[in-house]
Short mmCIF file of C-alpha atoms in Angstrom, two decimals:
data_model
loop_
_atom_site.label_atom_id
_atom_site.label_comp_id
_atom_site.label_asym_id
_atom_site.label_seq_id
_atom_site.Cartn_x
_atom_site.Cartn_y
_atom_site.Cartn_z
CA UNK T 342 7.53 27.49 -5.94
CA UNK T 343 11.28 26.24 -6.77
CA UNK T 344 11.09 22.94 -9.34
CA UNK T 345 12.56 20.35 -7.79
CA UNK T 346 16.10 20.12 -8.66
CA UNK T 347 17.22 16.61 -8.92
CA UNK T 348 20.93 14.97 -6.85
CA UNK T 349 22.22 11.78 -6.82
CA UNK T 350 21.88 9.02 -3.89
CA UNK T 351 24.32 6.19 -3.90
CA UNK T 352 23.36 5.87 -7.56
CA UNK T 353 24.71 2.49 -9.26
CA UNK T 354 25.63 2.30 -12.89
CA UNK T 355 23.29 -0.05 -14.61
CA UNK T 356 21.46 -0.99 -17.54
CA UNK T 357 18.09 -2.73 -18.25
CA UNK T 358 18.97 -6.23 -19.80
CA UNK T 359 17.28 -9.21 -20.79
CA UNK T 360 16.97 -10.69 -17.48
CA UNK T 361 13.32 -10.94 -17.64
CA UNK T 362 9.60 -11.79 -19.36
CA UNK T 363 6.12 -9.09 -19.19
CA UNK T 364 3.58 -9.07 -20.77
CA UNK T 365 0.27 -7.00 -19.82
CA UNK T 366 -3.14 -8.34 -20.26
CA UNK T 367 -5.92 -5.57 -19.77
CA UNK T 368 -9.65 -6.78 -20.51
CA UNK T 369 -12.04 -3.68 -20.65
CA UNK T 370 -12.93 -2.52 -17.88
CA UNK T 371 -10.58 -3.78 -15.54
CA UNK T 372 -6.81 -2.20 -14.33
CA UNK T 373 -3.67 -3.39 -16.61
CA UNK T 374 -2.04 -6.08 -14.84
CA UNK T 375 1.85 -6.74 -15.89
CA UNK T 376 2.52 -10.75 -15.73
CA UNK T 377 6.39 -10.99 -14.86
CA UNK T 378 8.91 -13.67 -14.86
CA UNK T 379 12.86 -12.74 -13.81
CA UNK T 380 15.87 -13.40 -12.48
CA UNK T 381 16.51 -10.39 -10.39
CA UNK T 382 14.74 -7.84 -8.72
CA UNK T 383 16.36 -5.15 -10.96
CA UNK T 384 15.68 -7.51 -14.03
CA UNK T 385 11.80 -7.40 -12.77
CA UNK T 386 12.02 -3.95 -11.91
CA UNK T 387 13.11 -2.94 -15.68
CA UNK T 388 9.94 -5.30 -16.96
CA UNK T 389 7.68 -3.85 -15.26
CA UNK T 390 9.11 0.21 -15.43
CA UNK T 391 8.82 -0.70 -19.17
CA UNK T 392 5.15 -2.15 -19.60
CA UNK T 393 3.64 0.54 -17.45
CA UNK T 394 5.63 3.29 -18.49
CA UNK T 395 2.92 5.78 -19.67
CA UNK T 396 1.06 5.37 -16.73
CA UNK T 397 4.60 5.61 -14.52
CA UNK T 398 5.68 9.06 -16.37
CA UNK T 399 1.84 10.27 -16.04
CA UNK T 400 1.55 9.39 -12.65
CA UNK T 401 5.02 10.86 -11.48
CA UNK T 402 4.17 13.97 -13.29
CA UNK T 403 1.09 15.08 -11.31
CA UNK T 404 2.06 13.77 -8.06
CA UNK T 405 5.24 16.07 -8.54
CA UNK T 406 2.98 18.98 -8.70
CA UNK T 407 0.80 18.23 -5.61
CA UNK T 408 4.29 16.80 -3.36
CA UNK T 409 6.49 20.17 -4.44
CA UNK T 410 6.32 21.26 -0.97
CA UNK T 411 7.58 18.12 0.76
CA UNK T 412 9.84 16.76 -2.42
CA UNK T 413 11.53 20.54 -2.07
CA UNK T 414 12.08 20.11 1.80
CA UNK T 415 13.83 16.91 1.15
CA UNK T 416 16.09 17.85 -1.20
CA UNK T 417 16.85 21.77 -0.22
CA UNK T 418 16.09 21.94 3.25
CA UNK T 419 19.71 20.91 5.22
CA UNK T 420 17.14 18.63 7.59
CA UNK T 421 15.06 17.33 4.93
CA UNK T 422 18.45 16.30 3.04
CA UNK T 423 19.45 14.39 5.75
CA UNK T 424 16.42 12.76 6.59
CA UNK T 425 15.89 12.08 3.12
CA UNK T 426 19.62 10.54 2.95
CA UNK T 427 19.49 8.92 6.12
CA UNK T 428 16.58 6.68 5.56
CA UNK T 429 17.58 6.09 1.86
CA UNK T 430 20.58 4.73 2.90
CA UNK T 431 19.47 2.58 5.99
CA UNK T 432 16.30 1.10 4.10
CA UNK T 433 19.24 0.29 1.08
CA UNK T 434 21.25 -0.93 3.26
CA UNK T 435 18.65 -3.42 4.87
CA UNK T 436 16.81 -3.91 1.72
CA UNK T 437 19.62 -3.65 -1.52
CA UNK T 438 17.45 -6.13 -4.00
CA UNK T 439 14.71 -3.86 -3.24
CA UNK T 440 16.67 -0.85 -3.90
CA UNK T 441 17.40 -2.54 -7.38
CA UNK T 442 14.50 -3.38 -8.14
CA UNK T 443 13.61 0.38 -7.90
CA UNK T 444 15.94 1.67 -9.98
CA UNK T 445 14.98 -1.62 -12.72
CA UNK T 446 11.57 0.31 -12.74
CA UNK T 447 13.17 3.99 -13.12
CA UNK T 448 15.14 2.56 -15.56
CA UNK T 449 12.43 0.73 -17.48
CA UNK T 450 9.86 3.43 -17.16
CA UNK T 451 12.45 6.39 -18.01
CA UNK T 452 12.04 8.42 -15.08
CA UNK T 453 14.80 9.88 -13.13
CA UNK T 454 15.81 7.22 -11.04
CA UNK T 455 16.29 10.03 -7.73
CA UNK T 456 12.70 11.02 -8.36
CA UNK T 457 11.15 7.24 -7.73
CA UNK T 458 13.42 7.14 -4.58
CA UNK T 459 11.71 9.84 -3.29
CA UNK T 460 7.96 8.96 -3.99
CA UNK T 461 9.24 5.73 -2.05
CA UNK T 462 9.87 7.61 0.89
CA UNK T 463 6.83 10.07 0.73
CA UNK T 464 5.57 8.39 4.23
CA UNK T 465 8.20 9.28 5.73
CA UNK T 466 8.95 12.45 3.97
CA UNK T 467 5.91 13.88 5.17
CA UNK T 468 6.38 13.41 8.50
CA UNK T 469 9.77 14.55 8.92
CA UNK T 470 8.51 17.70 6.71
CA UNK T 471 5.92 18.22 9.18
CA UNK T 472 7.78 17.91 12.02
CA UNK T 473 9.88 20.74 11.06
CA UNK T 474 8.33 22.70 8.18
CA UNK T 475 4.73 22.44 6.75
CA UNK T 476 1.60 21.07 7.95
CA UNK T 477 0.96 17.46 8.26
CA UNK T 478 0.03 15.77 5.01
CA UNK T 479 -2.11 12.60 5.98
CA UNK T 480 -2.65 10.77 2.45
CA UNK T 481 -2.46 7.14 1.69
CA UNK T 482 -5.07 5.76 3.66
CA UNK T 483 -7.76 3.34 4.00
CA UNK T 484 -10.63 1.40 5.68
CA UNK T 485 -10.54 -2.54 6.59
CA UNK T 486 -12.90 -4.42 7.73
CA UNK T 487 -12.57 -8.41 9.67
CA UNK T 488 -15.00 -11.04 9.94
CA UNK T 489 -14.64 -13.95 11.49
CA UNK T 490 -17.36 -15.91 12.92
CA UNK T 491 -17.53 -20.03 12.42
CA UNK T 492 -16.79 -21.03 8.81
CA UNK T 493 -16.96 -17.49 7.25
CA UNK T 494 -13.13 -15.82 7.21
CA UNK T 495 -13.86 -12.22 5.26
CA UNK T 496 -11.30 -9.25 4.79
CA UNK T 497 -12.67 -6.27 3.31
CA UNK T 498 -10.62 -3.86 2.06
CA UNK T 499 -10.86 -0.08 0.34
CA UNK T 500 -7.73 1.27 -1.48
CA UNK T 501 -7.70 4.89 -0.67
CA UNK T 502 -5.45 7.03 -2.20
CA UNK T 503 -5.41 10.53 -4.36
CA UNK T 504 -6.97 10.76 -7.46
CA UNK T 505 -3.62 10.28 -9.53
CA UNK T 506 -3.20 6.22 -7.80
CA UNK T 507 -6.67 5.78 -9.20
CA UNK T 508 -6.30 6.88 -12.87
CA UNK T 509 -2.63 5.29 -13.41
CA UNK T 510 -2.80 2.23 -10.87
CA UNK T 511 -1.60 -1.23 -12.22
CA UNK T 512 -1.42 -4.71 -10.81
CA UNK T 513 1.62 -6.57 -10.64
CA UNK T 514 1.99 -10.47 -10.75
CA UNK T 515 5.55 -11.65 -10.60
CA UNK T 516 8.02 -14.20 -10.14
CA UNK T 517 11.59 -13.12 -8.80
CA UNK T 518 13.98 -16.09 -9.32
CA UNK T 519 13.19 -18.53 -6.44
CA UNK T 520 10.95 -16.19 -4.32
CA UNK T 521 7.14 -16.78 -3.58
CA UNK T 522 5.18 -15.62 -6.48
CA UNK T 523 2.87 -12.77 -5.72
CA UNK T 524 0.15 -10.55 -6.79
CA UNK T 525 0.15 -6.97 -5.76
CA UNK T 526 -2.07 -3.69 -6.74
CA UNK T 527 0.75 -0.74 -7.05
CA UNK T 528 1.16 2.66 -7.20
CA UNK T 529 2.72 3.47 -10.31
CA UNK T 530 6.73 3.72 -9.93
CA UNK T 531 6.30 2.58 -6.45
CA UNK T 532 7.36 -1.38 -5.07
CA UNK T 533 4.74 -3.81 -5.11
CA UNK T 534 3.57 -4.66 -1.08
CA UNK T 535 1.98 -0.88 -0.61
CA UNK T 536 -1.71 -1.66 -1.12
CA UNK T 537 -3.54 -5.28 -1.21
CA UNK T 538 -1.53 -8.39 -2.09
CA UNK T 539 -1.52 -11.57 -1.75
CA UNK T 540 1.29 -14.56 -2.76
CA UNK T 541 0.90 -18.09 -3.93
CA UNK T 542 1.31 -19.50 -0.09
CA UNK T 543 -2.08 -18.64 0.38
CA UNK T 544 -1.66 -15.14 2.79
CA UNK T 545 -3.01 -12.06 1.89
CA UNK T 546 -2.01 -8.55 3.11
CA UNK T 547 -3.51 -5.15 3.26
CA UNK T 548 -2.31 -2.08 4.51
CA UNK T 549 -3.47 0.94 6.41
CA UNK T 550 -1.56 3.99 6.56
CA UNK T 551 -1.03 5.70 10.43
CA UNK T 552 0.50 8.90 11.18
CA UNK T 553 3.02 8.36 14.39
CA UNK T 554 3.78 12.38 15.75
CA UNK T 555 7.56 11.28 15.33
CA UNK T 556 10.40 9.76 12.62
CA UNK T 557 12.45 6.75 14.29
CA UNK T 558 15.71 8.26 13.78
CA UNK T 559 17.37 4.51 12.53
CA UNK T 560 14.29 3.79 11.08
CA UNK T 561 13.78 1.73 7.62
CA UNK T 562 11.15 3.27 5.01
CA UNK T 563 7.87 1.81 5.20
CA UNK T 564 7.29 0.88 1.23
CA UNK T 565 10.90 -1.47 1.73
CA UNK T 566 9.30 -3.45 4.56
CA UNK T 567 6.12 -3.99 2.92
CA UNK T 568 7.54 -4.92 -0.39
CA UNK T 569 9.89 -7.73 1.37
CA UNK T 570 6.59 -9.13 3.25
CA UNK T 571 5.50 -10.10 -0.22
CA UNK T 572 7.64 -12.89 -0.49
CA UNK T 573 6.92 -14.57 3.27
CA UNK T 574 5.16 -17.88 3.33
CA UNK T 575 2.99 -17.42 6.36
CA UNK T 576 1.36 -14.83 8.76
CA UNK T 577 4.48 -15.71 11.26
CA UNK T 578 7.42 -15.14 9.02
CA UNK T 579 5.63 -11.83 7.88
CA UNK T 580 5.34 -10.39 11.56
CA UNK T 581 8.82 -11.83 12.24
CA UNK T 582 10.02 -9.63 9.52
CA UNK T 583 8.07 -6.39 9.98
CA UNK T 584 9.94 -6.83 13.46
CA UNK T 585 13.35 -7.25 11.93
CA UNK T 586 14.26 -3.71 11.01
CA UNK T 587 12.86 -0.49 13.41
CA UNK T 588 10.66 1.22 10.83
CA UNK T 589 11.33 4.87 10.49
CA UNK T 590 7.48 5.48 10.40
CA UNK T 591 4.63 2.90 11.01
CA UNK T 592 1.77 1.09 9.69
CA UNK T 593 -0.78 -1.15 10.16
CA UNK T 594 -0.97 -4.85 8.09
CA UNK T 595 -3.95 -7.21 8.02
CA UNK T 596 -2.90 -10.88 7.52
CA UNK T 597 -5.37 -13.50 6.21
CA UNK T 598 -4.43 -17.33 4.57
CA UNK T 599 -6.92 -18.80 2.22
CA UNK T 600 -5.18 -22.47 3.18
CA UNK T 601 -5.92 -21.69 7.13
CA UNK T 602 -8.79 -19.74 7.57
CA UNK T 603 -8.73 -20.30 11.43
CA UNK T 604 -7.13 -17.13 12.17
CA UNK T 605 -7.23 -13.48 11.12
CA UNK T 606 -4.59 -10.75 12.17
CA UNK T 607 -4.28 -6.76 12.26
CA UNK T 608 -0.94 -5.86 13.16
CA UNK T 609 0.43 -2.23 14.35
CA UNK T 610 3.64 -1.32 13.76
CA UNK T 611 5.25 2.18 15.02
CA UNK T 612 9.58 2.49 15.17
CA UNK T 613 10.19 -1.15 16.35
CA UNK T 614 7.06 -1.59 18.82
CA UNK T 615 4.67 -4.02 17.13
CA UNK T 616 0.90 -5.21 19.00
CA UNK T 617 -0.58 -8.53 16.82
CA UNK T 618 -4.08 -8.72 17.41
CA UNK T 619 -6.27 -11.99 16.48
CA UNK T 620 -9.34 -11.21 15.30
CA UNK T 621 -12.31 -12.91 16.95
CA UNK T 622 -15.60 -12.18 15.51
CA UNK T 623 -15.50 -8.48 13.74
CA UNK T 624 -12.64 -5.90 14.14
CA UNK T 625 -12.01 -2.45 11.65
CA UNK T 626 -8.84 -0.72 11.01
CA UNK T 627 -8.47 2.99 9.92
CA UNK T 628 -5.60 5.24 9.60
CA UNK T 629 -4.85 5.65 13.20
CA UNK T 630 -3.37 3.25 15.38
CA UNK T 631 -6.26 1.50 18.00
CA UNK T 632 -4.48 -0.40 20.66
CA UNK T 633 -0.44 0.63 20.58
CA UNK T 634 0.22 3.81 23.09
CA UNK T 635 1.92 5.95 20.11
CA UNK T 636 1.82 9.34 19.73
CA UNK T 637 -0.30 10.22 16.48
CA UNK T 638 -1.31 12.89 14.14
CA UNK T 639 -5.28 12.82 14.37
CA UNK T 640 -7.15 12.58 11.32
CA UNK T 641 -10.61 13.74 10.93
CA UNK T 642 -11.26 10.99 8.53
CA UNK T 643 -10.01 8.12 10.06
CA UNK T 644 -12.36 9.39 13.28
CA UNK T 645 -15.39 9.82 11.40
CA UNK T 646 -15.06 6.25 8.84
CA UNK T 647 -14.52 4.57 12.72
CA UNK T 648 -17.43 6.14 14.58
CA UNK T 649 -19.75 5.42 11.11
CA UNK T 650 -18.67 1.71 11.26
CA UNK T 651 -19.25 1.60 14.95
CA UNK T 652 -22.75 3.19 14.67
CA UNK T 653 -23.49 0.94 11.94
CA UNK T 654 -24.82 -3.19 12.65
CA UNK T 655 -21.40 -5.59 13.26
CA UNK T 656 -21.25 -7.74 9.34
CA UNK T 657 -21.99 -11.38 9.30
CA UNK T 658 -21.35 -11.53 5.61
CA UNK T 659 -19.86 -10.49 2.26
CA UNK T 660 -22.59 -8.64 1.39
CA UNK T 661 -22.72 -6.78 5.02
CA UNK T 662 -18.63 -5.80 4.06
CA UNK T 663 -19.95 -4.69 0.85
CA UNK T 664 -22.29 -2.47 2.10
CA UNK T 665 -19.99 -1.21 4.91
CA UNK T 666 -16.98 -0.83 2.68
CA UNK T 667 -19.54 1.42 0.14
CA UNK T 668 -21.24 3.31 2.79
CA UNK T 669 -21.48 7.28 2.08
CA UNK T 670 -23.48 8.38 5.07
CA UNK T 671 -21.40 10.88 5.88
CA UNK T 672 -20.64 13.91 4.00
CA UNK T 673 -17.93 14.90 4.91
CA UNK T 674 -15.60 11.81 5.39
CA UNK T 675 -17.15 9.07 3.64
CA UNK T 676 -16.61 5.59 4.05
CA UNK T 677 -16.56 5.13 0.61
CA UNK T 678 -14.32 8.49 -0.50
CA UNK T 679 -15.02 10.42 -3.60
CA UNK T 680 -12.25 13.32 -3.32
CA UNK T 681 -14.66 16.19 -2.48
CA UNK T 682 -14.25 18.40 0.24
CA UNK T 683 -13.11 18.18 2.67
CA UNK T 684 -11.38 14.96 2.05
CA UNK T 685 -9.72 16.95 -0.73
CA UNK T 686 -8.50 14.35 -3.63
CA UNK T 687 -8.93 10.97 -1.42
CA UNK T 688 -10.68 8.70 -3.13
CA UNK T 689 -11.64 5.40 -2.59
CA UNK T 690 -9.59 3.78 -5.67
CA UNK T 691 -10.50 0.38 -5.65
CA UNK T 692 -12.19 -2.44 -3.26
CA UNK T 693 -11.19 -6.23 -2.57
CA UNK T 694 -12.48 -8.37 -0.62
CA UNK T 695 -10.95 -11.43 0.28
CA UNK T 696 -13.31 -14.18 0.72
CA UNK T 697 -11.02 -16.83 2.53
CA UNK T 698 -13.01 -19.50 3.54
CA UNK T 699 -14.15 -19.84 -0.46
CA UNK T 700 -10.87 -19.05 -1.74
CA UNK T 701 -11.61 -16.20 -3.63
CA UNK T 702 -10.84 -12.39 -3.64
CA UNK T 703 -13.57 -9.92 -5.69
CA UNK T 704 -12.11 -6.22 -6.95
CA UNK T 705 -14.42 -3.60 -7.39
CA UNK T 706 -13.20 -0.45 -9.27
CA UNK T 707 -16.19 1.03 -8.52
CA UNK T 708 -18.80 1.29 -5.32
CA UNK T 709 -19.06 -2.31 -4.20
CA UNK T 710 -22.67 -1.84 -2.68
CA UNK T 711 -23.94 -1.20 -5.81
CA UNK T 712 -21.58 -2.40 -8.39
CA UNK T 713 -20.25 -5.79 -9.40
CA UNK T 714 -17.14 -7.11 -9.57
CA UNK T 715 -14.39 -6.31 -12.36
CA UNK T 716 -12.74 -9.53 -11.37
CA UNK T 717 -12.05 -11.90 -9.37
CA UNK T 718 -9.01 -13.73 -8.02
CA UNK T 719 -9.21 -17.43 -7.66
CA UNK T 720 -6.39 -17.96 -4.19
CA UNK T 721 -5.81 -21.33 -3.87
CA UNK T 722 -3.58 -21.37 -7.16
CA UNK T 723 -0.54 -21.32 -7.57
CA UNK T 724 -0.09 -19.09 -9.41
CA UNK T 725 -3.01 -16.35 -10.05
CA UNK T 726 -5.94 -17.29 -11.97
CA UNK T 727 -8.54 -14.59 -12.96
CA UNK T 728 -11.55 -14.23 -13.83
CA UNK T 729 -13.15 -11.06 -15.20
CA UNK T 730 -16.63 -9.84 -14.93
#
């Protein structure tokens, strides 16, 4: 296969400076989380590019390997050039502190900057690859799981990703000049906002990947719109944005608020449709969308994790998510993924459950039925306090 051969995207001379604090603190046992102070995306960008730059390099250098098909397309296919362009553009157009802060973390992290743009993009990437090349990728996924009954507020939560998210995976807790402070598990080289986060206003987000059949041709990339939601003081100014800018592919967000517990959301978003959806009682989200009339990819795993969860007694509690969100019934598309065929190199990375009506969020690196918490994340700071098993 060719290597990929590297251009240049509206690329912006700059330098990392001394706009910014890190510093990592990494008990055993746990993930490395970068603490960050800055003033300026890009200035936050280059702290954090520069703390986790082993695990950045590491991380871009096997996911290279297993995107070569789709990272080719983009960049010497004449419509994978242009989708690749177009959306760069439009997202950096809508989005330019984000696009900074991107290229602060290629620059930090010593990566070519062109390479982090497109791992950005890989959403969308695939599906305009599959569309008019290769065969539908359907990574970047996971299971959620709502309660909300009375006084109990629960959102349960599996990071799935491939196996490369899992061994170079860092959290990031920053503070961007005047913006809500936030706490975000991230891919490496990737924005914060594209797995479980939550900010000191007291919401919490987590995201499911979904696989709409089409690219919305003035479309925004996904990983722009969920970084910017990190920064939103409330459930309402978060769907208000995620309906701002037509996204070029879709997801699906789950909005909680450990300061009002009284209301739980899953949100689908597909081009610039979007169906909010307040949970009474129990709801579960895969990676397909449930409820807006979208034309999707189907994926084997999302249909078995949904007919296992259906099958399986509604949770009244956190240990009832635990249990669900650890399940491995099924052998071929666990609940709880492990990579093996033929949910080839999906794993379940981590699990966090966000325990709203106490205030607190538990991570589990490992199965949560069985295992016990690595930490856990006190939410009704203001800034994050943690506390490690």
């Amino acid at each position: 296969k060719a290597a990929v051969l590297l251009c240049c995207v509206g690329s912006v001379a700059k330098t990392c400076d001394d706009g910014a604090s890190a510093h990592v603190s990494w008990p055993a046992g746990t993930l490395p989380m970068v603490h960050v102070s800055a003033t300026s995306n890009y200035a936050a960008g280059c702290a954090i590019g520069r703390a986790m730059a082993q695990r950045i390099q590491s991380y871009v250098k096997a996911e290279e390997a297993s995107e070569m098909d789709v990272l080719n397309w983009a960049l010497h296919d004449e419509r994978g050039q242009a989708t690749f362009h177009r959306i760069w553009r439009q997202s950096a157009a809508a989005y330019p502190e984000l696009a900074d802060e991107l290229l602060g973390v290629a620059q930090g992290a010593e990566v070519e900057p062109e390479l982090l743009r497109l791992f950005a993009l890989l959403p969308e990437l695939r599906l305009g690859s599959s569309q008019h090349a290769l065969a539908p990728r359907l990574d970047d996924a996971c299971t959620d799981i709502h309660v909300k009954d009375g006084n109990i507020t629960l959102l349960g939560h599996n990071e799935d990703a491939a196996s490369a998210v899992q061994r170079f995976a860092y959290i990031v807790e920053a503070q961007i000049g005047l913006d809500i402070a936030f706490t975000s598990y991230t891919y490496p080289g990737n924005l914060p906002g594209n797995a479980w986060s939550f900010n000191e206003a007291g919401v919490v987000l987590t995201l499911n990947a979904v696989f709409p059949s089409e690219l919305t041709s003035e479309g925004v990339a996904r990983n722009f719109v969920s970084r910017s939601l990190l920064t939103q003081s409330s459930r309402r100014a978060m769907t208000a944005l995620a309906r701002q800018n037509p996204i070029a592919s879709g997801f699906s967000m789950n909005l909680g608020d450990s300061k009002d517990t009284a209301i739980l959301l899953n949100v689908e978003v597909a081009g610039a449709k979007q169906d909010v959806y307040e949970v009474q009682g129990n709801y579960s989200h895969v990676n397909m969308y449930r409820r807006l009339a979208v034309r999707q990819e189907d994926d084997a795993s999302s249909l078995h994790r949904l007919r296992r969860l259906q099958e399986l007694p509604a949770p009244s509690s956190e240990q009832d998510v635990r249990a669900l969100l650890g399940d491995h019934h099924d052998s071929e598309y666990p609940i709880y993924r492990n990579g093996s065929p033929p949910d080839t190199d999906l794993v379940t990375a981590c699990t966090i459950i966000f325990n709203l009506g106490k205030g607190i969020a538990c991570l589990y690196l490992e199965n949560p039925h069985v295992a016990a918490p690595a930490a856990s994340f006190d939410l009704q700071q203001s800034r994050t306090q943690i506390i490690y098993a």
